[in-house]
PDB file of C-alpha atoms in Angstrom:
ATOM      1  CA  UNK A 150       0.000   0.000   0.000  1.00  0.00           C
ATOM      2  CA  UNK A 151       1.365   3.405  -0.943  1.00  0.00           C
ATOM      3  CA  UNK A 152       1.856   6.123   1.633  1.00  0.00           C
ATOM      4  CA  UNK A 153      -0.904   8.110  -0.113  1.00  0.00           C
ATOM      5  CA  UNK A 154      -3.327   5.204   0.332  1.00  0.00           C
ATOM      6  CA  UNK A 155      -2.287   4.861   3.981  1.00  0.00           C
ATOM      7  CA  UNK A 156      -2.966   8.554   4.529  1.00  0.00           C
ATOM      8  CA  UNK A 157      -6.351   8.344   2.809  1.00  0.00           C
ATOM      9  CA  UNK A 158      -7.272   5.330   4.941  1.00  0.00           C
ATOM     10  CA  UNK A 159      -6.130   7.012   8.155  1.00  0.00           C
ATOM     11  CA  UNK A 160      -8.169  10.137   7.333  1.00  0.00           C
ATOM     12  CA  UNK A 161     -11.276   8.083   6.609  1.00  0.00           C
ATOM     13  CA  UNK A 162     -10.799   5.918   9.673  1.00  0.00           C
ATOM     14  CA  UNK A 163     -10.409   8.916  11.986  1.00  0.00           C
ATOM     15  CA  UNK A 164     -13.345  10.775  10.440  1.00  0.00           C
ATOM     16  CA  UNK A 165     -15.577   7.709  10.701  1.00  0.00           C
ATOM     17  CA  UNK A 166     -14.669   6.788  14.257  1.00  0.00           C
ATOM     18  CA  UNK A 167     -14.922  10.333  15.592  1.00  0.00           C
ATOM     19  CA  UNK A 168     -18.100  11.481  13.889  1.00  0.00           C
ATOM     20  CA  UNK A 169     -21.705  11.048  14.899  1.00  0.00           C
ATOM     21  CA  UNK A 170     -22.466   8.326  12.373  1.00  0.00           C
ATOM     22  CA  UNK A 171     -21.970   7.506   8.688  1.00  0.00           C
ATOM     23  CA  UNK A 172     -23.343  10.800   7.395  1.00  0.00           C
ATOM     24  CA  UNK A 173     -21.708  12.914  10.062  1.00  0.00           C
ATOM     25  CA  UNK A 174     -18.015  12.158   9.869  1.00  0.00           C
ATOM     26  CA  UNK A 175     -15.443  14.405  11.527  1.00  0.00           C
ATOM     27  CA  UNK A 176     -13.566  15.463   8.391  1.00  0.00           C
ATOM     28  CA  UNK A 177     -12.523  18.842   9.777  1.00  0.00           C
ATOM     29  CA  UNK A 178     -10.886  17.145  12.765  1.00  0.00           C
ATOM     30  CA  UNK A 179      -9.205  14.631  10.483  1.00  0.00           C
ATOM     31  CA  UNK A 180      -7.709  17.361   8.302  1.00  0.00           C
ATOM     32  CA  UNK A 181      -6.599  19.365  11.337  1.00  0.00           C
ATOM     33  CA  UNK A 182      -4.679  16.352  12.645  1.00  0.00           C
ATOM     34  CA  UNK A 183      -3.250  15.731   9.174  1.00  0.00           C
ATOM     35  CA  UNK A 184      -1.954  19.312   9.178  1.00  0.00           C
ATOM     36  CA  UNK A 185      -0.476  18.747  12.652  1.00  0.00           C
ATOM     37  CA  UNK A 186       1.387  15.720  11.299  1.00  0.00           C
ATOM     38  CA  UNK A 187       2.682  17.686   8.314  1.00  0.00           C
ATOM     39  CA  UNK A 188       3.877  20.517  10.574  1.00  0.00           C
ATOM     40  CA  UNK A 189       5.576  18.064  12.948  1.00  0.00           C
ATOM     41  CA  UNK A 190       7.491  16.548  10.028  1.00  0.00           C
ATOM     42  CA  UNK A 191       8.686  19.966   8.912  1.00  0.00           C
ATOM     43  CA  UNK A 192       9.762  20.904  12.454  1.00  0.00           C
ATOM     44  CA  UNK A 193      11.572  17.572  12.825  1.00  0.00           C
ATOM     45  CA  UNK A 194      13.537  18.153   9.633  1.00  0.00           C
ATOM     46  CA  UNK A 195      14.346  21.717  10.689  1.00  0.00           C
ATOM     47  CA  UNK A 196      15.882  20.391  13.932  1.00  0.00           C
ATOM     48  CA  UNK A 197      18.667  18.799  11.862  1.00  0.00           C
ATOM     49  CA  UNK A 198      19.002  15.777  14.171  1.00  0.00           C
ATOM     50  CA  UNK A 199      19.739  12.147  13.414  1.00  0.00           C
ATOM     51  CA  UNK A 200      16.961   9.971  12.042  1.00  0.00           C
ATOM     52  CA  UNK A 201      16.807   7.978  15.294  1.00  0.00           C
ATOM     53  CA  UNK A 202      16.578  11.153  17.395  1.00  0.00           C
ATOM     54  CA  UNK A 203      13.961  12.500  14.996  1.00  0.00           C
ATOM     55  CA  UNK A 204      11.803   9.383  15.462  1.00  0.00           C
ATOM     56  CA  UNK A 205      12.110   9.719  19.244  1.00  0.00           C
ATOM     57  CA  UNK A 206      11.205  13.407  19.074  1.00  0.00           C
ATOM     58  CA  UNK A 207       8.198  12.704  16.857  1.00  0.00           C
ATOM     59  CA  UNK A 208       6.975   9.959  19.202  1.00  0.00           C
ATOM     60  CA  UNK A 209       7.190  12.369  22.147  1.00  0.00           C
ATOM     61  CA  UNK A 210       5.240  14.995  20.191  1.00  0.00           C
ATOM     62  CA  UNK A 211       2.493  12.517  19.249  1.00  0.00           C
ATOM     63  CA  UNK A 212       1.980  11.631  22.914  1.00  0.00           C
ATOM     64  CA  UNK A 213       0.481  15.099  23.445  1.00  0.00           C
ATOM     65  CA  UNK A 214      -2.460  14.237  21.189  1.00  0.00           C
ATOM     66  CA  UNK A 215      -5.510  12.112  21.931  1.00  0.00           C
ATOM     67  CA  UNK A 216      -5.038   8.384  21.414  1.00  0.00           C
ATOM     68  CA  UNK A 217      -7.626   8.420  18.620  1.00  0.00           C
ATOM     69  CA  UNK A 218      -5.533  10.869  16.555  1.00  0.00           C
ATOM     70  CA  UNK A 219      -2.043   9.411  16.979  1.00  0.00           C
ATOM     71  CA  UNK A 220      -2.196   6.939  14.097  1.00  0.00           C
ATOM     72  CA  UNK A 221      -3.443   9.616  11.694  1.00  0.00           C
ATOM     73  CA  UNK A 222      -0.750  12.030  12.867  1.00  0.00           C
ATOM     74  CA  UNK A 223       1.943   9.353  12.493  1.00  0.00           C
ATOM     75  CA  UNK A 224       0.863   8.521   8.929  1.00  0.00           C
ATOM     76  CA  UNK A 225       0.619  12.220   8.002  1.00  0.00           C
ATOM     77  CA  UNK A 226       4.102  12.771   9.430  1.00  0.00           C
ATOM     78  CA  UNK A 227       5.518   9.859   7.415  1.00  0.00           C
ATOM     79  CA  UNK A 228       3.777  11.161   4.294  1.00  0.00           C
ATOM     80  CA  UNK A 229       5.265  14.650   4.693  1.00  0.00           C
ATOM     81  CA  UNK A 230       8.714  13.275   5.536  1.00  0.00           C
ATOM     82  CA  UNK A 231       8.593  11.257   2.304  1.00  0.00           C
ATOM     83  CA  UNK A 232       7.627  14.402   0.380  1.00  0.00           C
ATOM     84  CA  UNK A 233      10.468  16.366   1.962  1.00  0.00           C
ATOM     85  CA  UNK A 234      12.938  13.588   1.191  1.00  0.00           C
ATOM     86  CA  UNK A 235      11.800  13.507  -2.430  1.00  0.00           C
ATOM     87  CA  UNK A 236      12.097  17.295  -2.690  1.00  0.00           C
ATOM     88  CA  UNK A 237      15.629  17.128  -1.267  1.00  0.00           C
ATOM     89  CA  UNK A 238      16.573  14.307  -3.641  1.00  0.00           C
ATOM     90  CA  UNK A 239      15.297  16.244  -6.630  1.00  0.00           C
ATOM     91  CA  UNK A 240      16.854  19.578  -5.703  1.00  0.00           C
ATOM     92  CA  UNK A 241      20.165  18.411  -4.200  1.00  0.00           C
ATOM     93  CA  UNK A 242      21.873  16.949  -7.293  1.00  0.00           C
ATOM     94  CA  UNK A 243      21.583  20.098  -9.380  1.00  0.00           C
ATOM     95  CA  UNK A 244      23.124  22.131  -6.573  1.00  0.00           C
ATOM     96  CA  UNK A 245      25.943  19.653  -6.136  1.00  0.00           C
ATOM     97  CA  UNK A 246      26.488  19.467  -9.885  1.00  0.00           C
ATOM     98  CA  UNK A 247      26.832  23.242 -10.032  1.00  0.00           C
ATOM     99  CA  UNK A 248      29.365  23.196  -7.187  1.00  0.00           C
ATOM    100  CA  UNK A 249      31.303  20.360  -8.828  1.00  0.00           C
ATOM    101  CA  UNK A 250      31.295  22.218 -12.143  1.00  0.00           C
ATOM    102  CA  UNK A 251      32.582  25.325 -10.362  1.00  0.00           C
ATOM    103  CA  UNK A 252      35.375  23.391  -8.688  1.00  0.00           C
ATOM    104  CA  UNK A 253      36.466  21.498 -11.769  1.00  0.00           C
ATOM    105  CA  UNK A 254      35.980  24.402 -14.146  1.00  0.00           C
ATOM    106  CA  UNK A 255      33.558  22.361 -16.249  1.00  0.00           C
ATOM    107  CA  UNK A 256      31.197  25.302 -16.487  1.00  0.00           C
ATOM    108  CA  UNK A 257      33.753  27.364 -18.426  1.00  0.00           C
TER     109      UNK A 257
END
């Protein structure tokens, strides 16, 4: 299952379990917790700590939320971390290539 599918499932699961029935799902709460997960991922990356320390920090942060929201927040965090990693992978090589070209004089 892709991370997108996991996120979709977590959103639906939270909205279903925390609403007042099938036609009254808590979508606004689900999206608020998704946004919390995204923001936590961005803060974790900004801390510039090891991956192990980042996982510990994220686990501590999730503990502050209700039990019913932790899975959704964890999946949203993983989703955003994957996006950030992909963005870094895409943008990093061109920067490094430019530096290497500068050093070797290949750009001349």
